[in-house]
Amino acid sequence: MGQLFHSVLLIEEKCRGCTRCIKNCPTEAIRVRAGKARINAERCTDCGECIRICDNHAKTAITDSLSRLKEFEHTIALPAPALYSQFGREVDRRRVLAALMDMGFDDVFEVAYGADIATFLTTEYLKKQGAKAPMISAACPAVVRLIQVRFPALIDYLIPVDSPMACSGKLAKEMKAAELRIPKENIGAFFITPCPAKVTWVREANKLGSFPVDGAISISDVYGEIVKRLPEISPSHPELKASPVGVGWGRSGGERIAAGISKSLVVDGIHNVIDVLEQLEMGKLQDIEFVEAQACTGGCVGGALTVINPFIGRMNLEALVDKSETRPKLRDELTEDLNLEERLGEFTIKPDIVAVPAFRLDQDVSRAITKAEMIEKVVSELPGLDCGSCGSPNCRALAEDIVQGLAVDTDCILKLREEIEILAEQLLEMAKKSPPALKEDSKEDSAFSKPGE
Ligand code: SF4
Ligand code: SF4
């Protein structure tokens, strides 16, 4: 298997080794070694928490740039619903779309419409799949990756329908290729993304086969250009296809409202998501049918690649949902024009979601058990302060690093102090000693008589 691409990376020169990020990483993927943060690629979910938390701006996300547009004969921007939330309560969606076209895209296709499609696919899937519950939305790639890495037992509970991003890319390319009579491969579809996890998803999916989205450009990279154009631009883009509930997918709770499932649970913020997934893993919450889980606080409006405060973004998006025109004939359009009922298999999530055993202690089960026991012993000998000064996020993580040969117990500063104290006492004892040649006579020396005795 090739090296996993990660959009989140460290800018080493900026890292001061402060250890702030190691405590906030939900998968304990970061260690500080030799004064710099290091990310364990297998464990990282690209959630973006470390980008948010680092005051030194030492973490960043790799995204695509607009220069990639020239690789294609025709280009389509796929703006995430969260993009609209960045420009106030009164923004006209058509102006935002027109601004994107003015920046160089030949076309735009709202991902909010892809969300309408994903809603349809989700409800159809839940109707058909029977009693297995609770089912978890797979729309947030950071949550999907978290489940792969930390909660593999829950993989079977993920709803295997394409994300709004993938649905939009697929349809946008299909329609344009038919209209322009050009191969789909000549059309470049670029997601305007609120988060690094989606950049990773796009890159990885493209690596493993053809994916209907060719790249991901961050909201923060297009924000300034859109702001500049909004006052003057003519809202030329003809038709807004997405429904208000499709637009509402950009904030947490939007998916639940769209799907209209009453026994559902909405959770946002990666650490809250972990709490809920732990409960699901323990077999709790069985009376829930549907779980909407998003890694970012507030949902996609809180993504690490957005610009404005997530709570203000949420307020803006809600105002936009309220004033968006309803689409009374949407279901007919999806079933009759797009024939989605017959095409469910085409919108199954790809690549397959498989477990990533990043927390496995050893491939050999008996060695793994031995290591688990050793970890418990080491933990019991550590001070339990979880201070992070050792460069591991907490004492248990340090114990694991010690057992795996990645750290030593004196990386703990209190352990180091104990060792120094012992050494200091030994030195003191040694300092009191003199070689026999310099010492006063003692009984042991009586075998040797002094001269003249
Ligand atoms: S928060 Fe992490 S990446 Fe940022 S300076 Fe501190 S150790 Fe380095
Ligand atoms: S992106 Fe998320 S999972 Fe990856 S290192 Fe940063 S905080 Fe940890």
XYZ file of C-alpha atoms and ligand atoms in Angstrom:
469
model
C 0.000 0.000 0.000
C 1.329 3.440 -0.922
C 1.927 6.265 1.500
C -1.338 7.848 2.646
C -1.702 11.438 1.505
C -2.390 13.958 4.265
C -3.500 17.500 3.623
C -2.524 18.574 7.156
C 1.185 19.128 7.600
C 3.705 20.783 9.881
C 5.762 23.841 8.976
C 8.797 22.836 10.981
C 10.446 26.268 11.169
C 7.350 27.693 12.857
C 6.921 24.910 15.415
C 8.185 25.857 18.890
C 7.495 22.481 20.444
C 4.985 23.999 22.865
C 3.023 20.664 23.038
C -0.377 22.385 22.707
C -1.402 20.379 19.676
C -0.531 16.979 21.129
C -3.225 17.319 23.785
C -5.946 18.283 21.324
C -5.381 15.695 18.638
C -8.366 13.323 18.861
C -6.361 10.298 17.737
C -3.199 11.076 19.733
C -1.349 11.239 16.428
C 1.140 13.927 17.450
C 4.302 13.741 19.516
C 6.881 16.433 20.168
C 10.388 15.133 19.635
C 13.592 17.174 19.594
C 11.539 20.326 20.036
C 9.280 19.785 17.015
C 5.848 18.241 16.488
C 5.694 14.981 14.553
C 2.480 13.542 13.047
C 1.839 9.800 12.867
C 0.410 9.428 9.343
C -1.607 6.305 10.120
C -3.443 7.885 12.997
C -4.084 11.348 11.550
C -7.659 11.942 10.338
C -6.951 15.396 8.840
C -9.622 16.799 11.131
C -7.787 20.125 11.316
C -7.936 20.468 15.118
C -4.185 21.052 15.266
C -4.427 23.821 12.658
C -6.976 25.617 14.825
C -5.104 25.170 18.078
C -1.577 26.168 17.048
C -0.992 29.822 17.901
C 2.306 29.689 16.027
C 0.574 28.752 12.743
C 2.905 25.795 12.438
C 0.187 23.507 11.057
C -1.337 24.089 7.668
C -3.319 22.288 4.957
C -2.222 21.525 1.414
C -5.003 22.367 -1.032
C -5.240 22.824 -4.786
C -4.799 26.219 -6.379
C -6.715 27.919 -9.159
C -3.751 27.330 -11.459
C -4.985 23.730 -11.860
C -7.967 24.970 -13.889
C -5.804 25.151 -16.998
C -5.380 21.355 -16.959
C -8.948 20.932 -18.263
C -10.984 21.887 -21.305
C -13.951 22.884 -19.150
C -14.031 23.564 -15.412
C -16.793 23.478 -12.818
C -16.685 24.918 -9.308
C -18.488 22.855 -6.685
C -19.065 25.265 -3.788
C -19.793 23.687 -0.395
C -22.958 25.078 1.233
C -20.695 26.483 3.972
C -19.170 28.885 1.425
C -22.358 30.992 1.408
C -22.171 31.413 5.180
C -18.985 33.465 4.895
C -20.569 36.578 3.413
C -23.227 37.786 5.861
C -26.904 37.130 6.364
C -28.122 38.852 3.248
C -25.853 37.389 0.600
C -27.382 36.389 -2.719
C -26.235 32.840 -3.578
C -26.258 33.675 -7.284
C -23.754 36.477 -6.723
C -21.388 34.078 -4.953
C -21.692 31.641 -7.862
C -21.191 34.449 -10.390
C -18.061 35.571 -8.507
C -16.618 32.048 -8.782
C -17.182 32.087 -12.536
C -15.604 35.506 -12.767
C -12.544 34.061 -11.061
C -11.993 31.616 -13.916
C -14.415 28.696 -13.637
C -16.483 27.961 -16.731
C -19.374 26.739 -14.661
C -20.694 26.182 -11.160
C -22.754 23.389 -9.627
C -24.043 23.792 -6.080
C -22.961 21.083 -3.663
C -26.154 21.974 -1.791
C -27.948 20.269 -4.701
C -25.627 17.294 -4.198
C -26.839 17.404 -0.578
C -30.430 17.139 -1.822
C -29.393 14.056 -3.764
C -27.490 12.602 -0.766
C -30.602 13.165 1.367
C -32.690 11.219 -1.132
C -30.127 8.391 -1.288
C -29.828 8.248 2.509
C -33.562 7.982 3.113
C -33.894 5.343 0.379
C -31.012 3.383 1.884
C -32.451 3.543 5.396
C -35.848 2.412 4.111
C -34.281 -0.595 2.381
C -31.609 -1.701 4.812
C -33.992 -2.870 7.560
C -33.452 -3.050 11.272
C -29.707 -2.428 11.694
C -29.356 0.673 13.816
C -28.174 3.212 14.637
C -26.769 4.107 11.228
C -24.102 6.785 10.968
C -23.814 9.368 8.207
C -20.592 9.080 6.175
C -20.738 12.647 4.901
C -17.919 13.961 7.119
C -14.643 12.379 5.960
C -12.865 13.174 9.229
C -15.501 11.160 11.104
C -15.222 8.321 8.582
C -11.454 8.239 9.032
C -11.841 8.418 12.820
C -14.093 5.359 12.665
C -11.574 3.530 10.446
C -8.728 4.299 12.814
C -10.283 4.198 16.256
C -13.718 2.539 16.019
C -13.416 -0.114 13.268
C -16.300 -2.100 14.799
C -18.609 0.737 13.681
C -17.643 0.620 9.983
C -20.668 -1.562 9.213
C -22.917 1.153 10.612
C -21.776 3.831 8.163
C -24.349 4.706 5.504
C -22.540 3.850 2.256
C -23.942 6.622 0.080
C -21.830 9.202 -1.708
C -21.178 12.545 -0.050
C -22.855 15.698 -1.434
C -19.453 16.599 -2.915
C -19.201 13.326 -4.859
C -22.889 13.426 -5.919
C -22.425 16.957 -7.287
C -19.214 16.118 -9.100
C -20.771 13.063 -10.720
C -23.890 14.839 -11.946
C -22.154 18.051 -12.933
C -19.694 16.158 -15.139
C -22.370 13.902 -16.575
C -24.608 16.821 -17.567
C -21.822 19.001 -18.957
C -20.236 16.187 -20.922
C -23.614 15.496 -22.584
C -24.267 19.182 -23.221
C -20.816 19.999 -24.622
C -20.300 16.591 -26.231
C -16.884 16.183 -24.703
C -15.458 13.314 -22.625
C -16.010 13.598 -18.878
C -12.234 13.338 -18.426
C -11.847 16.720 -20.132
C -13.976 18.355 -17.464
C -12.343 19.403 -14.202
C -14.592 19.610 -11.129
C -13.155 21.449 -8.104
C -14.719 21.362 -4.674
C -14.550 24.623 -2.734
C -13.799 23.074 0.615
C -14.298 24.136 4.227
C -11.949 21.476 5.646
C -8.686 19.591 5.038
C -10.348 16.181 5.490
C -12.197 16.650 2.201
C -8.952 17.564 0.425
C -7.506 14.276 1.641
C -10.600 12.356 0.557
C -10.410 13.816 -2.974
C -6.676 13.059 -3.327
C -6.913 9.544 -1.925
C -10.014 8.665 -3.965
C -8.297 9.891 -7.139
C -5.206 7.859 -6.296
C -7.297 4.696 -5.993
C -9.362 5.166 -9.161
C -11.389 7.735 -10.981
C -13.340 10.059 -8.707
C -15.778 12.689 -9.984
C -13.995 15.521 -8.171
C -10.534 16.453 -9.431
C -9.326 18.819 -6.750
C -10.236 20.836 -3.671
C -9.615 24.555 -3.238
C -9.989 26.029 0.235
C -12.736 28.513 1.079
C -10.072 30.729 2.652
C -8.229 30.878 -0.698
C -11.257 32.145 -2.646
C -12.820 34.226 0.129
C -10.981 37.496 -0.559
C -11.581 37.324 -4.316
C -15.303 36.724 -3.785
C -15.614 39.566 -1.261
C -13.964 41.907 -3.795
C -16.453 40.965 -6.514
C -19.714 40.718 -4.555
C -20.756 44.408 -4.627
C -20.381 44.779 -8.401
C -21.017 41.366 -9.858
C -24.193 40.749 -11.743
C -26.035 37.665 -10.468
C -25.864 36.110 -13.886
C -26.005 32.460 -12.994
C -29.497 31.481 -14.133
C -30.911 28.813 -11.901
C -30.471 27.911 -8.249
C -31.164 24.218 -8.111
C -30.600 23.468 -4.428
C -33.442 23.428 -1.911
C -33.225 25.297 1.430
C -32.617 22.021 3.270
C -29.793 21.220 0.848
C -28.217 24.573 1.691
C -28.774 23.791 5.394
C -26.406 20.791 5.232
C -23.611 23.328 5.791
C -24.319 23.475 9.528
C -24.724 20.678 12.043
C -28.284 19.397 12.263
C -28.896 20.224 8.596
C -28.627 16.650 7.464
C -31.065 15.434 10.128
C -33.587 18.120 9.186
C -33.227 17.239 5.496
C -33.634 13.496 6.097
C -36.563 14.086 8.477
C -35.695 11.143 10.730
C -37.167 11.692 14.166
C -35.076 9.207 16.173
C -31.781 10.819 15.314
C -28.802 12.177 17.164
C -26.763 15.183 16.036
C -23.231 15.638 17.344
C -20.507 18.056 16.299
C -16.963 18.806 17.467
C -14.505 15.927 17.184
C -14.176 15.295 20.929
C -17.977 15.128 21.333
C -18.111 12.800 18.339
C -15.602 10.498 20.071
C -17.810 10.403 23.202
C -20.831 9.387 21.129
C -18.889 6.803 19.097
C -17.597 5.269 22.337
C -21.186 4.855 23.492
C -22.213 3.348 20.170
C -19.265 0.959 20.332
C -20.466 -0.178 23.755
C -23.849 -0.999 22.228
C -25.641 1.942 23.801
C -28.076 4.322 22.018
C -29.818 1.410 20.301
C -33.109 3.319 20.149
C -31.528 5.874 17.765
C -31.967 5.289 14.014
C -29.624 7.849 12.576
C -26.494 9.644 13.753
C -25.288 12.829 12.095
C -21.719 13.390 13.267
C -19.436 16.199 12.160
C -15.865 16.736 13.247
C -16.005 20.525 13.238
C -17.849 22.586 15.804
C -21.078 23.776 14.222
C -20.590 21.466 11.219
C -18.909 22.525 7.969
C -19.357 26.246 8.798
C -16.724 25.574 11.485
C -14.204 23.906 9.140
C -10.538 24.772 9.583
C -10.399 26.276 6.074
C -13.290 28.715 6.563
C -12.686 32.321 7.446
C -15.340 33.627 9.796
C -16.342 32.573 13.296
C -18.325 29.297 13.113
C -21.194 30.601 15.219
C -21.582 33.665 13.006
C -21.324 31.379 9.980
C -24.106 29.243 11.374
C -26.322 32.277 11.945
C -25.667 33.476 8.385
C -26.442 30.096 6.892
C -29.693 29.822 8.821
C -30.777 33.223 7.503
C -29.953 32.008 4.003
C -31.907 28.782 4.508
C -34.920 30.847 5.611
C -34.860 33.011 2.522
C -33.991 30.310 -0.047
C -36.795 29.389 -2.396
C -38.424 26.030 -1.802
C -38.288 23.335 -4.483
C -41.751 21.689 -4.368
C -41.041 19.452 -7.360
C -37.579 18.366 -6.206
C -38.482 14.734 -5.525
C -40.039 14.366 -8.991
C -36.911 15.853 -10.492
C -34.691 13.381 -8.627
C -36.790 10.326 -9.388
C -38.087 11.113 -12.882
C -35.497 13.367 -14.524
C -32.418 11.952 -12.816
C -33.857 8.470 -12.369
C -32.095 8.134 -9.015
C -34.222 5.274 -7.708
C -32.803 3.099 -10.456
C -29.265 4.366 -10.003
C -28.672 3.881 -6.266
C -25.690 1.577 -6.887
C -23.921 4.307 -8.856
C -23.885 6.525 -5.784
C -22.247 4.100 -3.375
C -19.343 5.536 -1.420
C -15.894 4.876 -2.895
C -13.245 3.877 -2.029
C -14.400 1.054 0.246
C -14.180 1.945 3.899
C -11.812 -0.463 5.616
C -10.287 -0.616 9.075
C -6.931 1.105 9.594
C -5.422 -0.633 12.629
C -3.355 2.342 13.747
C -3.899 1.551 17.424
C -2.910 -2.125 17.200
C -0.031 -2.802 19.577
C 1.360 -5.727 17.589
C 0.376 -7.884 14.639
C 0.881 -10.954 16.796
C -2.006 -11.288 19.264
C -0.036 -12.817 22.134
C 2.679 -10.143 21.800
C -0.053 -7.491 21.728
C -1.479 -8.876 25.002
C 1.969 -8.867 26.603
C 2.495 -5.278 25.489
C -0.906 -4.249 26.858
C 0.100 -5.718 30.249
C 3.457 -3.951 30.118
C 1.692 -0.661 29.351
C -0.484 -1.060 32.445
C 2.618 -1.653 34.575
C 4.424 1.386 33.141
C 1.305 3.553 33.578
C 1.121 2.568 37.252
C 4.704 3.772 37.706
C 4.194 7.136 35.985
C 2.944 10.134 37.985
C -0.419 10.406 36.166
C -0.251 14.184 35.733
C -0.820 14.031 31.961
C 1.272 17.188 31.686
C 2.592 16.521 28.168
C 6.107 17.716 29.030
C 7.474 14.396 27.788
C 6.177 15.156 24.287
C 3.429 12.505 24.450
C -0.147 13.646 25.019
C -0.634 11.915 28.384
C 1.001 9.369 30.700
C -0.763 6.398 29.088
C 0.436 7.476 25.642
C 3.989 7.804 27.012
C 3.694 4.310 28.500
C 2.652 2.998 25.088
C 5.565 4.825 23.452
C 7.975 3.335 26.008
C 6.688 -0.211 25.441
C 6.866 0.291 21.659
C 10.471 1.464 22.004
C 9.691 5.022 20.940
C 10.453 6.681 24.271
C 12.179 5.979 27.593
C 10.818 6.441 31.091
C 13.159 9.338 31.812
C 11.344 11.343 29.108
C 8.956 11.984 32.028
C 10.455 14.937 33.877
C 9.376 13.638 37.273
C 10.945 10.265 36.543
C 14.053 12.067 35.383
C 14.104 14.043 38.636
C 13.798 10.820 40.650
C 16.713 9.365 38.722
C 18.778 12.519 39.286
C 17.972 12.427 43.021
C 19.108 8.805 43.252
C 22.230 9.628 41.293
C 22.901 12.684 43.484
C 22.596 10.551 46.652
C 24.952 7.978 45.200
C 27.415 10.728 44.311
C 27.177 12.120 47.838
C 27.844 8.689 49.305
C 30.790 8.246 46.983
C 32.109 11.697 47.867
C 32.327 10.620 51.531
C 34.530 7.692 50.621
C 38.350 7.843 50.319
C 40.777 5.291 48.900
C 42.493 3.129 51.592
C 45.811 4.813 50.939
C 44.436 8.097 52.270
C 42.136 6.769 55.009
C 42.680 6.584 58.783
C 43.650 3.060 59.945
C 40.768 0.757 60.608
C 40.389 -2.716 62.066
C 40.341 -4.269 58.617
C 43.833 -2.946 58.095
C 45.188 -4.566 61.296
C 46.832 -7.351 59.284
C 49.315 -4.728 58.190
C 51.440 -3.430 61.038
C 52.960 0.017 61.119
C 56.724 0.247 60.822
C 58.378 -0.408 64.232
C 55.364 -2.156 65.746
S 0.941 23.670 18.901
Fe 2.090 21.894 18.082
S 2.721 22.533 16.002
Fe 2.113 24.401 17.101
S 4.077 25.182 17.952
Fe 3.098 23.924 19.540
S 4.026 21.876 19.253
Fe 4.430 23.034 17.363
S -5.308 16.854 11.682
Fe -6.443 16.089 13.478
S -5.852 13.931 13.644
Fe -4.348 14.901 12.279
S -2.636 15.468 13.645
Fe -4.019 17.271 13.474
S -5.405 17.078 15.240
Fe -4.434 15.061 14.948
